[in-house]
Amino acid sequence: MAMMDITDGGVRVRFSAWERLAVWRDEVVVPRAAIKAVEYVDAPLRRTRGGRAGALISGVLKVGYWGLGAGVRQLVSVRRGMPGLWIAVDREAAGLPFDEVLVSVPNAAELAGALAPSNA
């Protein structure tokens, strides 16, 4: 399971060994200045769209890149029964190849509150 925490520079997502195979990276750091919006998501499995490159167990797990051919590219690591955090990213400012990050984490509500624009 991916782990997410807030660092001095932004938000860091660290991927487990098997998730790295689907996302092609150990971790990603989204600079705070590149975060456009943040939202707590009850059912993150439903928030993906478009084509994918990664792992999918229907109704249970999605890990990889979604949105291929849909215009908005998502970095995803979500699972059933766990809330998630959705982050809209200014991909040019961040220097990252995706527009959104969607990750299931047990403390998603806490992270969403800490990253809300009024707390930035």
JSON list of C-alpha atoms in Angstrom, two decimals:
[
{"chain": "A", "resi": 1, "resn": "MET", "atom": "CA", "xyz": [0.00, 0.00, 0.00]},
{"chain": "A", "resi": 2, "resn": "ALA", "atom": "CA", "xyz": [1.22, 3.48, -0.88]},
{"chain": "A", "resi": 3, "resn": "MET", "atom": "CA", "xyz": [2.05, 5.85, 1.96]},
{"chain": "A", "resi": 4, "resn": "MET", "atom": "CA", "xyz": [1.53, 9.60, 1.80]},
{"chain": "A", "resi": 5, "resn": "ASP", "atom": "CA", "xyz": [2.91, 12.34, 4.00]},
{"chain": "A", "resi": 6, "resn": "ILE", "atom": "CA", "xyz": [3.35, 16.08, 3.97]},
{"chain": "A", "resi": 7, "resn": "THR", "atom": "CA", "xyz": [6.93, 17.32, 3.69]},
{"chain": "A", "resi": 8, "resn": "ASP", "atom": "CA", "xyz": [8.38, 20.83, 3.85]},
{"chain": "A", "resi": 9, "resn": "GLY", "atom": "CA", "xyz": [8.22, 21.05, 0.07]},
{"chain": "A", "resi": 10, "resn": "GLY", "atom": "CA", "xyz": [4.87, 19.40, -0.59]},
{"chain": "A", "resi": 11, "resn": "VAL", "atom": "CA", "xyz": [3.26, 15.98, -0.59]},
{"chain": "A", "resi": 12, "resn": "ARG", "atom": "CA", "xyz": [5.30, 12.78, -0.89]},
{"chain": "A", "resi": 13, "resn": "VAL", "atom": "CA", "xyz": [3.80, 9.46, -2.02]},
{"chain": "A", "resi": 14, "resn": "ARG", "atom": "CA", "xyz": [5.95, 6.38, -1.46]},
{"chain": "A", "resi": 15, "resn": "PHE", "atom": "CA", "xyz": [5.01, 3.18, -3.24]},
{"chain": "A", "resi": 16, "resn": "SER", "atom": "CA", "xyz": [5.39, -0.41, -2.02]},
{"chain": "A", "resi": 17, "resn": "ALA", "atom": "CA", "xyz": [7.71, -2.75, -3.90]},
{"chain": "A", "resi": 18, "resn": "TRP", "atom": "CA", "xyz": [4.98, -4.32, -6.03]},
{"chain": "A", "resi": 19, "resn": "GLU", "atom": "CA", "xyz": [3.29, -0.95, -6.75]},
{"chain": "A", "resi": 20, "resn": "ARG", "atom": "CA", "xyz": [6.57, 0.34, -8.16]},
{"chain": "A", "resi": 21, "resn": "LEU", "atom": "CA", "xyz": [6.17, -2.13, -11.01]},
{"chain": "A", "resi": 22, "resn": "ALA", "atom": "CA", "xyz": [2.90, -0.43, -12.04]},
{"chain": "A", "resi": 23, "resn": "VAL", "atom": "CA", "xyz": [3.86, 3.22, -11.49]},
{"chain": "A", "resi": 24, "resn": "TRP", "atom": "CA", "xyz": [7.51, 2.98, -12.60]},
{"chain": "A", "resi": 25, "resn": "ARG", "atom": "CA", "xyz": [8.85, 4.97, -9.65]},
{"chain": "A", "resi": 26, "resn": "ASP", "atom": "CA", "xyz": [9.71, 4.59, -5.94]},
{"chain": "A", "resi": 27, "resn": "GLU", "atom": "CA", "xyz": [8.08, 7.82, -4.89]},
{"chain": "A", "resi": 28, "resn": "VAL", "atom": "CA", "xyz": [6.70, 11.08, -6.18]},
{"chain": "A", "resi": 29, "resn": "VAL", "atom": "CA", "xyz": [6.82, 14.50, -4.55]},
{"chain": "A", "resi": 30, "resn": "VAL", "atom": "CA", "xyz": [4.21, 17.07, -5.57]},
{"chain": "A", "resi": 31, "resn": "PRO", "atom": "CA", "xyz": [5.47, 20.55, -4.66]},
{"chain": "A", "resi": 32, "resn": "ARG", "atom": "CA", "xyz": [3.00, 22.52, -2.56]},
{"chain": "A", "resi": 33, "resn": "ALA", "atom": "CA", "xyz": [3.10, 25.35, -5.11]},
{"chain": "A", "resi": 34, "resn": "ALA", "atom": "CA", "xyz": [1.92, 22.94, -7.83]},
{"chain": "A", "resi": 35, "resn": "ILE", "atom": "CA", "xyz": [-1.16, 21.73, -5.90]},
{"chain": "A", "resi": 36, "resn": "LYS", "atom": "CA", "xyz": [-4.27, 23.27, -7.46]},
{"chain": "A", "resi": 37, "resn": "ALA", "atom": "CA", "xyz": [-6.95, 21.45, -5.44]},
{"chain": "A", "resi": 38, "resn": "VAL", "atom": "CA", "xyz": [-7.30, 18.71, -2.82]},
{"chain": "A", "resi": 39, "resn": "GLU", "atom": "CA", "xyz": [-10.31, 16.55, -2.00]},
{"chain": "A", "resi": 40, "resn": "TYR", "atom": "CA", "xyz": [-11.12, 13.71, 0.37]},
{"chain": "A", "resi": 41, "resn": "VAL", "atom": "CA", "xyz": [-12.72, 10.83, -1.58]},
{"chain": "A", "resi": 42, "resn": "ASP", "atom": "CA", "xyz": [-14.88, 8.13, 0.06]},
{"chain": "A", "resi": 43, "resn": "ALA", "atom": "CA", "xyz": [-14.74, 5.70, -2.89]},
{"chain": "A", "resi": 44, "resn": "PRO", "atom": "CA", "xyz": [-11.59, 6.43, -4.90]},
{"chain": "A", "resi": 45, "resn": "LEU", "atom": "CA", "xyz": [-11.98, 3.38, -7.17]},
{"chain": "A", "resi": 46, "resn": "ARG", "atom": "CA", "xyz": [-14.80, 5.28, -8.92]},
{"chain": "A", "resi": 47, "resn": "ARG", "atom": "CA", "xyz": [-12.69, 8.38, -9.65]},
{"chain": "A", "resi": 48, "resn": "THR", "atom": "CA", "xyz": [-10.48, 6.89, -12.36]},
{"chain": "A", "resi": 49, "resn": "ARG", "atom": "CA", "xyz": [-11.28, 7.35, -16.03]},
{"chain": "A", "resi": 50, "resn": "GLY", "atom": "CA", "xyz": [-9.92, 6.59, -19.48]},
{"chain": "A", "resi": 51, "resn": "GLY", "atom": "CA", "xyz": [-7.39, 4.03, -20.59]},
{"chain": "A", "resi": 52, "resn": "ARG", "atom": "CA", "xyz": [-4.79, 2.65, -18.24]},
{"chain": "A", "resi": 53, "resn": "ALA", "atom": "CA", "xyz": [-1.27, 1.36, -17.88]},
{"chain": "A", "resi": 54, "resn": "GLY", "atom": "CA", "xyz": [-0.98, -0.57, -14.65]},
{"chain": "A", "resi": 55, "resn": "ALA", "atom": "CA", "xyz": [-2.63, -3.17, -12.44]},
{"chain": "A", "resi": 56, "resn": "LEU", "atom": "CA", "xyz": [-6.38, -3.64, -12.15]},
{"chain": "A", "resi": 57, "resn": "ILE", "atom": "CA", "xyz": [-8.36, -6.11, -10.06]},
{"chain": "A", "resi": 58, "resn": "SER", "atom": "CA", "xyz": [-11.93, -5.13, -10.92]},
{"chain": "A", "resi": 59, "resn": "GLY", "atom": "CA", "xyz": [-13.74, -3.63, -7.94]},
{"chain": "A", "resi": 60, "resn": "VAL", "atom": "CA", "xyz": [-10.77, -4.20, -5.63]},
{"chain": "A", "resi": 61, "resn": "LEU", "atom": "CA", "xyz": [-7.59, -2.42, -6.72]},
{"chain": "A", "resi": 62, "resn": "LYS", "atom": "CA", "xyz": [-6.18, 0.03, -9.27]},
{"chain": "A", "resi": 63, "resn": "VAL", "atom": "CA", "xyz": [-2.50, 0.98, -9.43]},
{"chain": "A", "resi": 64, "resn": "GLY", "atom": "CA", "xyz": [-0.73, 2.77, -12.27]},
{"chain": "A", "resi": 65, "resn": "TYR", "atom": "CA", "xyz": [-1.59, 5.51, -14.74]},
{"chain": "A", "resi": 66, "resn": "TRP", "atom": "CA", "xyz": [-5.18, 6.19, -15.79]},
{"chain": "A", "resi": 67, "resn": "GLY", "atom": "CA", "xyz": [-6.61, 8.69, -18.24]},
{"chain": "A", "resi": 68, "resn": "LEU", "atom": "CA", "xyz": [-4.66, 7.60, -21.29]},
{"chain": "A", "resi": 69, "resn": "GLY", "atom": "CA", "xyz": [-6.63, 9.08, -24.16]},
{"chain": "A", "resi": 70, "resn": "ALA", "atom": "CA", "xyz": [-8.93, 11.02, -21.79]},
{"chain": "A", "resi": 71, "resn": "GLY", "atom": "CA", "xyz": [-6.92, 14.24, -21.65]},
{"chain": "A", "resi": 72, "resn": "VAL", "atom": "CA", "xyz": [-6.34, 14.21, -17.86]},
{"chain": "A", "resi": 73, "resn": "ARG", "atom": "CA", "xyz": [-3.65, 11.79, -16.74]},
{"chain": "A", "resi": 74, "resn": "GLN", "atom": "CA", "xyz": [-3.91, 10.31, -13.23]},
{"chain": "A", "resi": 75, "resn": "LEU", "atom": "CA", "xyz": [-1.30, 8.62, -11.03]},
{"chain": "A", "resi": 76, "resn": "VAL", "atom": "CA", "xyz": [-3.40, 6.08, -9.11]},
{"chain": "A", "resi": 77, "resn": "SER", "atom": "CA", "xyz": [-2.97, 3.71, -6.16]},
{"chain": "A", "resi": 78, "resn": "VAL", "atom": "CA", "xyz": [-6.42, 2.97, -4.75]},
{"chain": "A", "resi": 79, "resn": "ARG", "atom": "CA", "xyz": [-8.21, 0.03, -3.13]},
{"chain": "A", "resi": 80, "resn": "ARG", "atom": "CA", "xyz": [-11.70, -0.90, -2.06]},
{"chain": "A", "resi": 81, "resn": "GLY", "atom": "CA", "xyz": [-12.76, -0.07, 1.48]},
{"chain": "A", "resi": 82, "resn": "MET", "atom": "CA", "xyz": [-10.17, 2.65, 2.03]},
{"chain": "A", "resi": 83, "resn": "PRO", "atom": "CA", "xyz": [-10.71, 6.40, 1.58]},
{"chain": "A", "resi": 84, "resn": "GLY", "atom": "CA", "xyz": [-8.50, 8.36, -0.72]},
{"chain": "A", "resi": 85, "resn": "LEU", "atom": "CA", "xyz": [-6.99, 11.73, -1.35]},
{"chain": "A", "resi": 86, "resn": "TRP", "atom": "CA", "xyz": [-7.34, 13.38, -4.76]},
{"chain": "A", "resi": 87, "resn": "ILE", "atom": "CA", "xyz": [-4.85, 16.09, -5.67]},
{"chain": "A", "resi": 88, "resn": "ALA", "atom": "CA", "xyz": [-5.07, 18.23, -8.83]},
{"chain": "A", "resi": 89, "resn": "VAL", "atom": "CA", "xyz": [-1.56, 19.06, -10.00]},
{"chain": "A", "resi": 90, "resn": "ASP", "atom": "CA", "xyz": [-0.19, 21.85, -12.18]},
{"chain": "A", "resi": 91, "resn": "ARG", "atom": "CA", "xyz": [1.94, 19.43, -14.16]},
{"chain": "A", "resi": 92, "resn": "GLU", "atom": "CA", "xyz": [4.18, 22.13, -15.68]},
{"chain": "A", "resi": 93, "resn": "ALA", "atom": "CA", "xyz": [4.95, 23.73, -12.31]},
{"chain": "A", "resi": 94, "resn": "ALA", "atom": "CA", "xyz": [5.54, 20.29, -10.77]},
{"chain": "A", "resi": 95, "resn": "GLY", "atom": "CA", "xyz": [7.57, 18.91, -13.67]},
{"chain": "A", "resi": 96, "resn": "LEU", "atom": "CA", "xyz": [5.51, 15.71, -13.47]},
{"chain": "A", "resi": 97, "resn": "PRO", "atom": "CA", "xyz": [3.88, 13.64, -16.26]},
{"chain": "A", "resi": 98, "resn": "PHE", "atom": "CA", "xyz": [0.37, 13.64, -14.74]},
{"chain": "A", "resi": 99, "resn": "ASP", "atom": "CA", "xyz": [-2.43, 16.06, -13.81]},
{"chain": "A", "resi": 100, "resn": "GLU", "atom": "CA", "xyz": [-3.91, 14.27, -10.80]},
{"chain": "A", "resi": 101, "resn": "VAL", "atom": "CA", "xyz": [-2.80, 12.04, -7.95]},
{"chain": "A", "resi": 102, "resn": "LEU", "atom": "CA", "xyz": [-5.37, 9.66, -6.44]},
{"chain": "A", "resi": 103, "resn": "VAL", "atom": "CA", "xyz": [-4.15, 7.54, -3.52]},
{"chain": "A", "resi": 104, "resn": "SER", "atom": "CA", "xyz": [-5.90, 5.46, -0.86]},
{"chain": "A", "resi": 105, "resn": "VAL", "atom": "CA", "xyz": [-4.56, 6.23, 2.60]},
{"chain": "A", "resi": 106, "resn": "PRO", "atom": "CA", "xyz": [-6.17, 5.66, 6.01]},
{"chain": "A", "resi": 107, "resn": "ASN", "atom": "CA", "xyz": [-5.56, 9.28, 7.06]},
{"chain": "A", "resi": 108, "resn": "ALA", "atom": "CA", "xyz": [-6.98, 10.86, 3.89]},
{"chain": "A", "resi": 109, "resn": "ALA", "atom": "CA", "xyz": [-9.33, 13.22, 5.78]},
{"chain": "A", "resi": 110, "resn": "GLU", "atom": "CA", "xyz": [-6.49, 14.48, 7.97]},
{"chain": "A", "resi": 111, "resn": "LEU", "atom": "CA", "xyz": [-4.23, 15.07, 4.96]},
{"chain": "A", "resi": 112, "resn": "ALA", "atom": "CA", "xyz": [-7.01, 16.82, 3.03]},
{"chain": "A", "resi": 113, "resn": "GLY", "atom": "CA", "xyz": [-7.55, 19.18, 5.96]},
{"chain": "A", "resi": 114, "resn": "ALA", "atom": "CA", "xyz": [-3.84, 19.92, 6.28]},
{"chain": "A", "resi": 115, "resn": "LEU", "atom": "CA", "xyz": [-3.51, 20.63, 2.55]},
{"chain": "A", "resi": 116, "resn": "ALA", "atom": "CA", "xyz": [-6.63, 22.77, 2.20]},
{"chain": "A", "resi": 117, "resn": "PRO", "atom": "CA", "xyz": [-5.86, 26.15, 0.57]},
{"chain": "A", "resi": 118, "resn": "SER", "atom": "CA", "xyz": [-6.51, 28.03, 3.83]},
{"chain": "A", "resi": 119, "resn": "ASN", "atom": "CA", "xyz": [-3.75, 25.95, 5.47]},
{"chain": "A", "resi": 120, "resn": "ALA", "atom": "CA", "xyz": [-1.23, 26.33, 2.66]}
]
